mmCIF file of C-alpha atoms in Angstrom:
data_model
loop_
_atom_site.group_PDB
_atom_site.id
_atom_site.type_symbol
_atom_site.label_atom_id
_atom_site.label_comp_id
_atom_site.label_asym_id
_atom_site.label_seq_id
_atom_site.Cartn_x
_atom_site.Cartn_y
_atom_site.Cartn_z
ATOM 1 C CA MET A 1 21.235 21.605 -78.014
ATOM 2 C CA THR A 2 21.895 23.304 -74.692
ATOM 3 C CA THR A 3 19.322 22.657 -71.975
ATOM 4 C CA SER A 4 18.561 24.649 -68.854
ATOM 5 C CA GLN A 5 20.161 21.850 -66.828
ATOM 6 C CA ASP A 6 23.458 22.476 -68.643
ATOM 7 C CA ILE A 7 23.599 26.094 -67.576
ATOM 8 C CA PRO A 8 25.247 26.735 -64.184
ATOM 9 C CA ASP A 9 23.231 28.621 -61.588
ATOM 10 C CA GLN A 10 25.272 31.659 -60.730
ATOM 11 C CA ASP A 11 25.104 32.391 -57.023
ATOM 12 C CA ARG A 12 26.034 35.996 -56.462
ATOM 13 C CA PRO A 13 27.999 37.504 -54.865
ATOM 14 C CA ASP A 14 30.250 34.524 -54.076
ATOM 15 C CA ASP A 15 30.729 33.365 -57.680
ATOM 16 C CA ASP A 16 31.614 29.770 -56.901
ATOM 17 C CA PRO A 17 34.869 28.907 -58.746
ATOM 18 C CA ALA A 18 33.337 25.589 -59.829
ATOM 19 C CA GLU A 19 30.455 27.415 -61.500
ATOM 20 C CA LEU A 20 32.837 29.848 -63.169
ATOM 21 C CA SER A 21 34.714 26.846 -64.494
ATOM 22 C CA GLN A 22 31.450 25.488 -65.899
ATOM 23 C CA TRP A 23 30.908 28.730 -67.783
ATOM 24 C CA GLU A 24 34.388 28.491 -69.223
ATOM 25 C CA ARG A 25 33.462 25.253 -70.993
ATOM 26 C CA PHE A 26 30.990 27.347 -73.016
ATOM 27 C CA GLY A 27 33.922 29.513 -74.094
ATOM 28 C CA VAL A 28 33.001 32.351 -71.720
ATOM 29 C CA ASP A 29 35.822 34.585 -70.486
ATOM 30 C CA THR A 30 34.824 35.343 -66.892
ATOM 31 C CA THR A 31 37.928 37.439 -66.229
ATOM 32 C CA ALA A 32 37.043 40.455 -68.401
ATOM 33 C CA PRO A 33 33.873 42.571 -68.577
ATOM 34 C CA HIS A 34 31.439 42.038 -71.433
ATOM 35 C CA SER A 35 28.783 44.504 -72.580
ATOM 36 C CA ALA A 36 25.916 41.988 -72.485
ATOM 37 C CA ARG A 37 26.735 40.974 -68.930
ATOM 38 C CA VAL A 38 27.197 44.568 -67.757
ATOM 39 C CA TYR A 39 23.769 45.351 -69.204
ATOM 40 C CA ASP A 40 22.382 42.243 -67.477
ATOM 41 C CA TYR A 41 23.791 43.552 -64.182
ATOM 42 C CA TRP A 42 22.073 46.926 -64.645
ATOM 43 C CA LEU A 43 18.776 45.202 -65.390
ATOM 44 C CA GLY A 44 19.030 43.141 -62.207
ATOM 45 C CA GLY A 45 19.978 39.847 -63.854
ATOM 46 C CA LYS A 46 22.219 37.130 -62.432
ATOM 47 C CA THR A 47 24.337 36.240 -65.441
ATOM 48 C CA ASN A 48 27.269 38.501 -64.671
ATOM 49 C CA PHE A 49 30.642 38.130 -63.002
ATOM 50 C CA PRO A 50 32.868 40.326 -60.774
ATOM 51 C CA PRO A 51 34.553 42.120 -63.728
ATOM 52 C CA ASP A 52 31.126 42.912 -65.213
ATOM 53 C CA ARG A 53 29.829 44.294 -61.933
ATOM 54 C CA ALA A 54 33.028 46.286 -61.407
ATOM 55 C CA MET A 55 32.605 47.831 -64.860
ATOM 56 C CA GLY A 56 28.917 48.495 -64.226
ATOM 57 C CA GLN A 57 29.704 50.191 -60.939
ATOM 58 C CA ALA A 58 32.499 52.272 -62.478
ATOM 59 C CA ILE A 59 30.056 53.549 -65.082
ATOM 60 C CA GLU A 60 27.497 54.229 -62.359
ATOM 61 C CA GLU A 61 30.010 56.497 -60.661
ATOM 62 C CA ALA A 62 30.049 58.651 -63.791
ATOM 63 C CA VAL A 63 26.303 58.330 -64.451
ATOM 64 C CA PRO A 64 24.445 57.369 -61.234
ATOM 65 C CA SER A 65 21.155 56.891 -63.102
ATOM 66 C CA VAL A 66 22.585 54.442 -65.661
ATOM 67 C CA LYS A 67 20.432 51.548 -64.398
ATOM 68 C CA GLU A 68 17.294 53.594 -65.028
ATOM 69 C CA MET A 69 18.650 54.473 -68.464
ATOM 70 C CA ALA A 70 19.135 50.789 -69.261
ATOM 71 C CA LYS A 71 15.533 50.134 -68.257
ATOM 72 C CA ALA A 72 14.349 53.055 -70.402
ATOM 73 C CA ASN A 73 16.236 51.630 -73.360
ATOM 74 C CA ARG A 74 14.636 48.235 -72.770
ATOM 75 C CA ALA A 75 11.199 49.832 -72.519
ATOM 76 C CA PHE A 76 11.741 51.514 -75.909
ATOM 77 C CA GLN A 77 12.318 48.059 -77.395
ATOM 78 C CA GLY A 78 8.956 46.861 -76.093
ATOM 79 C CA ARG A 79 7.103 49.874 -77.466
ATOM 80 C CA ALA A 80 8.871 49.607 -80.818
ATOM 81 C CA VAL A 81 8.109 45.900 -81.262
ATOM 82 C CA ARG A 82 4.462 46.429 -80.377
ATOM 83 C CA HIS A 83 4.279 49.350 -82.813
ATOM 84 C CA LEU A 84 5.805 47.316 -85.645
ATOM 85 C CA ALA A 85 3.449 44.412 -85.025
ATOM 86 C CA ARG A 86 0.291 46.500 -84.641
ATOM 87 C CA GLU A 87 0.796 49.399 -87.018
ATOM 88 C CA HIS A 88 2.986 47.865 -89.726
ATOM 89 C CA GLY A 89 1.845 44.256 -89.613
ATOM 90 C CA ILE A 90 5.356 42.905 -89.005
ATOM 91 C CA ARG A 91 5.184 39.167 -88.311
ATOM 92 C CA GLN A 92 8.892 38.339 -88.392
ATOM 93 C CA PHE A 93 11.778 39.956 -86.551
ATOM 94 C CA LEU A 94 15.559 39.844 -86.763
ATOM 95 C CA ASP A 95 16.951 40.869 -83.369
ATOM 96 C CA LEU A 96 20.672 41.691 -83.659
ATOM 97 C CA GLY A 97 22.789 41.809 -80.516
ATOM 98 C CA THR A 98 19.985 40.366 -78.466
ATOM 99 C CA GLY A 99 22.039 40.021 -75.286
ATOM 100 C CA ILE A 100 21.220 37.820 -72.319
ATOM 101 C CA PRO A 101 17.503 36.921 -72.289
ATOM 102 C CA THR A 102 15.503 39.284 -70.081
ATOM 103 C CA SER A 103 11.736 38.780 -70.117
ATOM 104 C CA PRO A 104 9.782 40.031 -71.901
ATOM 105 C CA ASN A 105 11.914 39.219 -74.939
ATOM 106 C CA THR A 106 11.095 40.198 -78.518
ATOM 107 C CA HIS A 107 9.147 37.027 -79.302
ATOM 108 C CA GLU A 108 7.062 37.378 -76.136
ATOM 109 C CA ILE A 109 6.203 41.000 -76.912
ATOM 110 C CA ALA A 110 5.354 40.244 -80.547
ATOM 111 C CA GLU A 111 3.330 37.132 -79.768
ATOM 112 C CA ALA A 112 1.183 39.109 -77.314
ATOM 113 C CA VAL A 113 0.139 41.239 -80.289
ATOM 114 C CA SER A 114 0.073 38.575 -82.992
ATOM 115 C CA PRO A 115 0.528 34.840 -82.309
ATOM 116 C CA GLY A 116 2.446 33.146 -85.074
ATOM 117 C CA THR A 117 5.333 35.597 -85.157
ATOM 118 C CA ARG A 118 8.785 34.346 -86.177
ATOM 119 C CA VAL A 119 11.915 35.698 -84.511
ATOM 120 C CA VAL A 120 15.609 35.142 -85.177
ATOM 121 C CA TYR A 121 17.942 36.247 -82.405
ATOM 122 C CA VAL A 122 21.574 36.974 -83.249
ATOM 123 C CA ASP A 123 24.553 37.462 -80.955
ATOM 124 C CA ASN A 124 28.216 36.503 -80.921
ATOM 125 C CA ASP A 125 28.698 35.952 -77.190
ATOM 126 C CA PRO A 126 28.821 32.287 -76.029
ATOM 127 C CA ILE A 127 27.072 33.108 -72.754
ATOM 128 C CA VAL A 128 24.125 34.473 -74.706
ATOM 129 C CA LEU A 129 24.109 31.323 -76.824
ATOM 130 C CA ALA A 130 23.936 29.106 -73.738
ATOM 131 C CA HIS A 131 21.005 31.006 -72.263
ATOM 132 C CA ALA A 132 19.129 31.764 -75.453
ATOM 133 C CA ARG A 133 18.828 28.194 -76.659
ATOM 134 C CA ALA A 134 17.584 27.048 -73.260
ATOM 135 C CA LEU A 135 15.275 29.915 -72.349
ATOM 136 C CA MET A 136 13.938 31.487 -75.538
ATOM 137 C CA VAL A 137 11.052 29.126 -76.138
ATOM 138 C CA SER A 138 8.245 30.379 -78.336
ATOM 139 C CA SER A 139 4.591 29.408 -78.318
ATOM 140 C CA PRO A 140 3.457 26.418 -80.440
ATOM 141 C CA ALA A 141 2.096 28.765 -83.119
ATOM 142 C CA SER A 142 5.330 30.735 -83.407
ATOM 143 C CA ARG A 143 8.953 30.006 -84.158
ATOM 144 C CA THR A 144 12.094 31.294 -82.461
ATOM 145 C CA THR A 145 15.666 30.628 -83.587
ATOM 146 C CA TYR A 146 19.023 31.704 -82.205
ATOM 147 C CA ILE A 147 22.075 32.241 -84.452
ATOM 148 C CA HIS A 148 25.629 32.702 -83.238
ATOM 149 C CA ALA A 149 26.843 35.330 -85.718
ATOM 150 C CA ASP A 150 28.339 38.790 -86.072
ATOM 151 C CA LEU A 151 26.298 41.692 -87.449
ATOM 152 C CA ARG A 152 29.539 43.045 -88.945
ATOM 153 C CA LYS A 153 29.340 40.171 -91.447
ATOM 154 C CA PRO A 154 25.852 40.632 -92.951
ATOM 155 C CA GLU A 155 26.513 38.391 -95.959
ATOM 156 C CA GLU A 156 27.255 35.439 -93.654
ATOM 157 C CA LEU A 157 24.251 36.241 -91.502
ATOM 158 C CA PHE A 158 21.744 36.288 -94.362
ATOM 159 C CA SER A 159 23.113 33.064 -95.822
ATOM 160 C CA ASP A 160 22.778 31.170 -92.540
ATOM 161 C CA PRO A 161 20.408 28.185 -93.086
ATOM 162 C CA ALA A 162 18.786 28.725 -89.673
ATOM 163 C CA LEU A 163 17.835 32.278 -90.665
ATOM 164 C CA THR A 164 16.497 31.394 -94.107
ATOM 165 C CA ALA A 165 14.536 28.481 -92.633
ATOM 166 C CA THR A 166 12.842 30.797 -90.135
ATOM 167 C CA LEU A 167 12.370 34.093 -91.971
ATOM 168 C CA ASP A 168 10.870 34.650 -95.404
ATOM 169 C CA LEU A 169 13.094 37.383 -96.809
ATOM 170 C CA THR A 170 10.581 38.152 -99.546
ATOM 171 C CA GLN A 171 8.238 39.472 -96.829
ATOM 172 C CA PRO A 172 8.728 42.459 -94.494
ATOM 173 C CA VAL A 173 11.089 41.983 -91.561
ATOM 174 C CA GLY A 174 11.459 44.017 -88.377
ATOM 175 C CA LEU A 175 15.204 44.599 -87.857
ATOM 176 C CA LEU A 176 16.092 45.402 -84.243
ATOM 177 C CA MET A 177 19.446 46.883 -83.217
ATOM 178 C CA ILE A 178 18.962 47.888 -79.604
ATOM 179 C CA ALA A 179 22.074 49.311 -77.924
ATOM 180 C CA VAL A 180 24.409 47.283 -80.152
ATOM 181 C CA LEU A 181 25.877 49.711 -82.693
ATOM 182 C CA MET A 182 27.821 51.378 -79.883
ATOM 183 C CA LEU A 183 30.054 48.290 -79.908
ATOM 184 C CA ILE A 184 31.292 48.954 -83.458
ATOM 185 C CA ALA A 185 34.084 51.512 -83.786
ATOM 186 C CA ASP A 186 33.891 54.142 -86.517
ATOM 187 C CA GLU A 187 36.894 52.637 -88.291
ATOM 188 C CA ASP A 188 34.895 49.410 -88.724
ATOM 189 C CA ASP A 189 32.290 51.368 -90.731
ATOM 190 C CA PRO A 190 29.069 50.688 -88.817
ATOM 191 C CA TRP A 191 27.123 52.751 -91.378
ATOM 192 C CA GLY A 192 28.258 50.498 -94.211
ATOM 193 C CA ARG A 193 27.385 47.391 -92.201
ATOM 194 C CA VAL A 194 23.896 48.686 -91.460
ATOM 195 C CA ALA A 195 23.422 49.711 -95.103
ATOM 196 C CA ALA A 196 24.154 46.118 -96.149
ATOM 197 C CA LEU A 197 21.526 44.904 -93.675
ATOM 198 C CA ARG A 198 18.989 47.423 -94.979
ATOM 199 C CA ASP A 199 19.661 46.466 -98.590
ATOM 200 C CA ALA A 200 19.020 42.777 -97.848
ATOM 201 C CA LEU A 201 15.464 43.448 -96.639
ATOM 202 C CA PRO A 202 12.358 43.857 -98.826
ATOM 203 C CA ALA A 203 10.030 46.843 -99.035
ATOM 204 C CA GLY A 204 7.760 47.174 -96.028
ATOM 205 C CA SER A 205 10.540 46.151 -93.656
ATOM 206 C CA CYS A 206 11.285 48.291 -90.596
ATOM 207 C CA ILE A 207 14.294 49.191 -88.467
ATOM 208 C CA ALA A 208 14.162 49.977 -84.757
ATOM 209 C CA LEU A 209 17.416 51.002 -83.130
ATOM 210 C CA THR A 210 18.852 52.773 -80.132
ATOM 211 C CA THR A 211 22.365 53.919 -79.359
ATOM 212 C CA PRO A 212 23.907 55.999 -76.568
ATOM 213 C CA THR A 213 24.801 59.611 -77.221
ATOM 214 C CA GLN A 214 27.025 62.313 -75.811
ATOM 215 C CA ASP A 215 24.558 64.981 -76.970
ATOM 216 C CA PHE A 216 22.713 65.258 -73.642
ATOM 217 C CA ASP A 217 25.693 65.272 -71.235
ATOM 218 C CA PRO A 218 29.088 65.231 -72.977
ATOM 219 C CA GLU A 219 31.122 65.256 -69.762
ATOM 220 C CA ALA A 220 29.356 62.303 -68.113
ATOM 221 C CA VAL A 221 29.288 60.218 -71.287
ATOM 222 C CA GLY A 222 32.955 61.002 -71.862
ATOM 223 C CA LYS A 223 33.735 59.489 -68.452
ATOM 224 C CA VAL A 224 31.685 56.413 -69.309
ATOM 225 C CA THR A 225 33.556 55.977 -72.583
ATOM 226 C CA GLU A 226 36.895 56.238 -70.790
ATOM 227 C CA ALA A 227 35.813 53.713 -68.135
ATOM 228 C CA ALA A 228 34.769 51.260 -70.838
ATOM 229 C CA ARG A 229 38.023 51.742 -72.747
ATOM 230 C CA ALA A 230 40.048 51.222 -69.565
ATOM 231 C CA GLY A 231 38.204 47.925 -69.064
ATOM 232 C CA GLY A 232 38.935 46.760 -72.603
ATOM 233 C CA MET A 233 35.404 47.393 -73.948
ATOM 234 C CA THR A 234 34.454 49.303 -77.080
ATOM 235 C CA LEU A 235 31.714 51.848 -76.421
ATOM 236 C CA VAL A 236 31.097 54.550 -79.008
ATOM 237 C CA PRO A 237 28.456 57.197 -78.256
ATOM 238 C CA ARG A 238 27.180 58.997 -81.343
ATOM 239 C CA THR A 239 25.623 62.347 -82.172
ATOM 240 C CA HIS A 240 22.144 62.867 -83.567
ATOM 241 C CA ASP A 241 23.457 63.309 -87.115
ATOM 242 C CA ASP A 242 25.636 60.214 -86.895
ATOM 243 C CA VAL A 243 22.692 58.110 -85.706
ATOM 244 C CA LEU A 244 20.444 59.552 -88.405
ATOM 245 C CA ARG A 245 22.792 58.102 -91.030
ATOM 246 C CA PHE A 246 21.829 54.563 -89.966
ATOM 247 C CA PHE A 247 18.343 55.200 -91.412
ATOM 248 C CA ASP A 248 19.503 56.534 -94.797
ATOM 249 C CA GLY A 249 16.881 56.011 -97.505
ATOM 250 C CA TRP A 250 14.186 54.810 -95.102
ATOM 251 C CA ASP A 251 11.236 56.842 -93.785
ATOM 252 C CA LEU A 252 11.342 57.626 -90.075
ATOM 253 C CA VAL A 253 7.988 57.249 -88.356
ATOM 254 C CA GLU A 254 6.768 59.924 -85.951
ATOM 255 C CA PRO A 255 8.253 61.343 -83.799
ATOM 256 C CA GLY A 256 11.432 60.694 -85.786
ATOM 257 C CA LEU A 257 14.815 60.188 -84.159
ATOM 258 C CA SER A 258 14.140 61.039 -80.520
ATOM 259 C CA PRO A 259 15.427 60.505 -76.999
ATOM 260 C CA VAL A 260 14.202 57.006 -76.130
ATOM 261 C CA LEU A 261 12.047 58.346 -73.302
ATOM 262 C CA ALA A 262 10.230 60.623 -75.753
ATOM 263 C CA TRP A 263 9.542 57.984 -78.426
ATOM 264 C CA ARG A 264 5.789 57.197 -78.173
ATOM 265 C CA PRO A 265 5.818 56.932 -74.370
ATOM 266 C CA ASP A 266 3.165 54.964 -72.541
ATOM 267 C CA GLY A 267 1.125 57.421 -70.495
ATOM 268 C CA GLU A 268 2.259 60.973 -69.824
ATOM 269 C CA PRO A 269 5.338 62.338 -71.607
ATOM 270 C CA PRO A 270 8.463 62.287 -69.416
ATOM 271 C CA ALA A 271 9.320 65.419 -67.467
ATOM 272 C CA ASP A 272 12.892 65.247 -68.805
ATOM 273 C CA PRO A 273 13.030 63.321 -72.086
ATOM 274 C CA LYS A 274 16.833 63.578 -72.128
ATOM 275 C CA ALA A 275 17.258 61.837 -68.767
ATOM 276 C CA ALA A 276 18.258 58.638 -70.594
ATOM 277 C CA TYR A 277 21.267 59.221 -72.849
ATOM 278 C CA TYR A 278 20.038 57.247 -75.870
ATOM 279 C CA TRP A 279 18.711 58.201 -79.281
ATOM 280 C CA GLY A 280 16.020 55.897 -80.614
ATOM 281 C CA GLY A 281 14.007 55.650 -83.788
ATOM 282 C CA VAL A 282 11.936 53.484 -86.103
ATOM 283 C CA ALA A 283 11.947 53.658 -89.904
ATOM 284 C CA VAL A 284 10.182 51.938 -92.798
ATOM 285 C CA LYS A 285 11.508 50.846 -96.191
ATOM 286 C CA ARG A 286 9.095 52.064 -98.845
#
């Protein structure tokens, strides 16, 4: 088990070579940008390296408000988890592509509504593994587990003993896919992968997902996609209709598939709901 003492303290902006070497023993490639670390950079975290910051800054040149968009996407996650816990009675969550822990995490949000919630986090990045096992500690009444797995292999995921020991798959599950489907290219059939995940869950389960879109500003998002591709990252924005397909057969809750800023906002509705280039939605399996 990784402990917080095992994890190097990254001291930006110098990025001590000795600390980078420590990360490498976790299997982390510090020489190329990674989506989770770029996102961490936008959210103000410290677990990112020069290539991640360079990528983040290149994307900012195309979309200067991208940091605010990342925060808006994160805020959607909080509202969605609270909605699932309060309105649908969800007491167990499967968080796919969780990324580097950034408080409040899913288990913290859910436990604030209903102590005793169970959460399984899933990611396939070793840097997330190192942080998650050390930092994602649930309350005594709850249970939190981290699995190193790939959402593109749902059959392996659902047969993982750590998942089946934590979640009761005969009871409703809240499936979270927040800003992760953009990392799966069309030729890898993300719709088929998500369908397999949906089919594995019982009635009463819910999906909450977000994904970036070119619908609101095709030119700017096109530049972002090119910057990501030039840096060796997969980033696939999708249209409203393409995102809608991820919910096939499930009932979208109001207000349906919406810009993340417009999905059940706290307080007053945003002046420009399309200021964050993400679609977001929540659906229920009847």
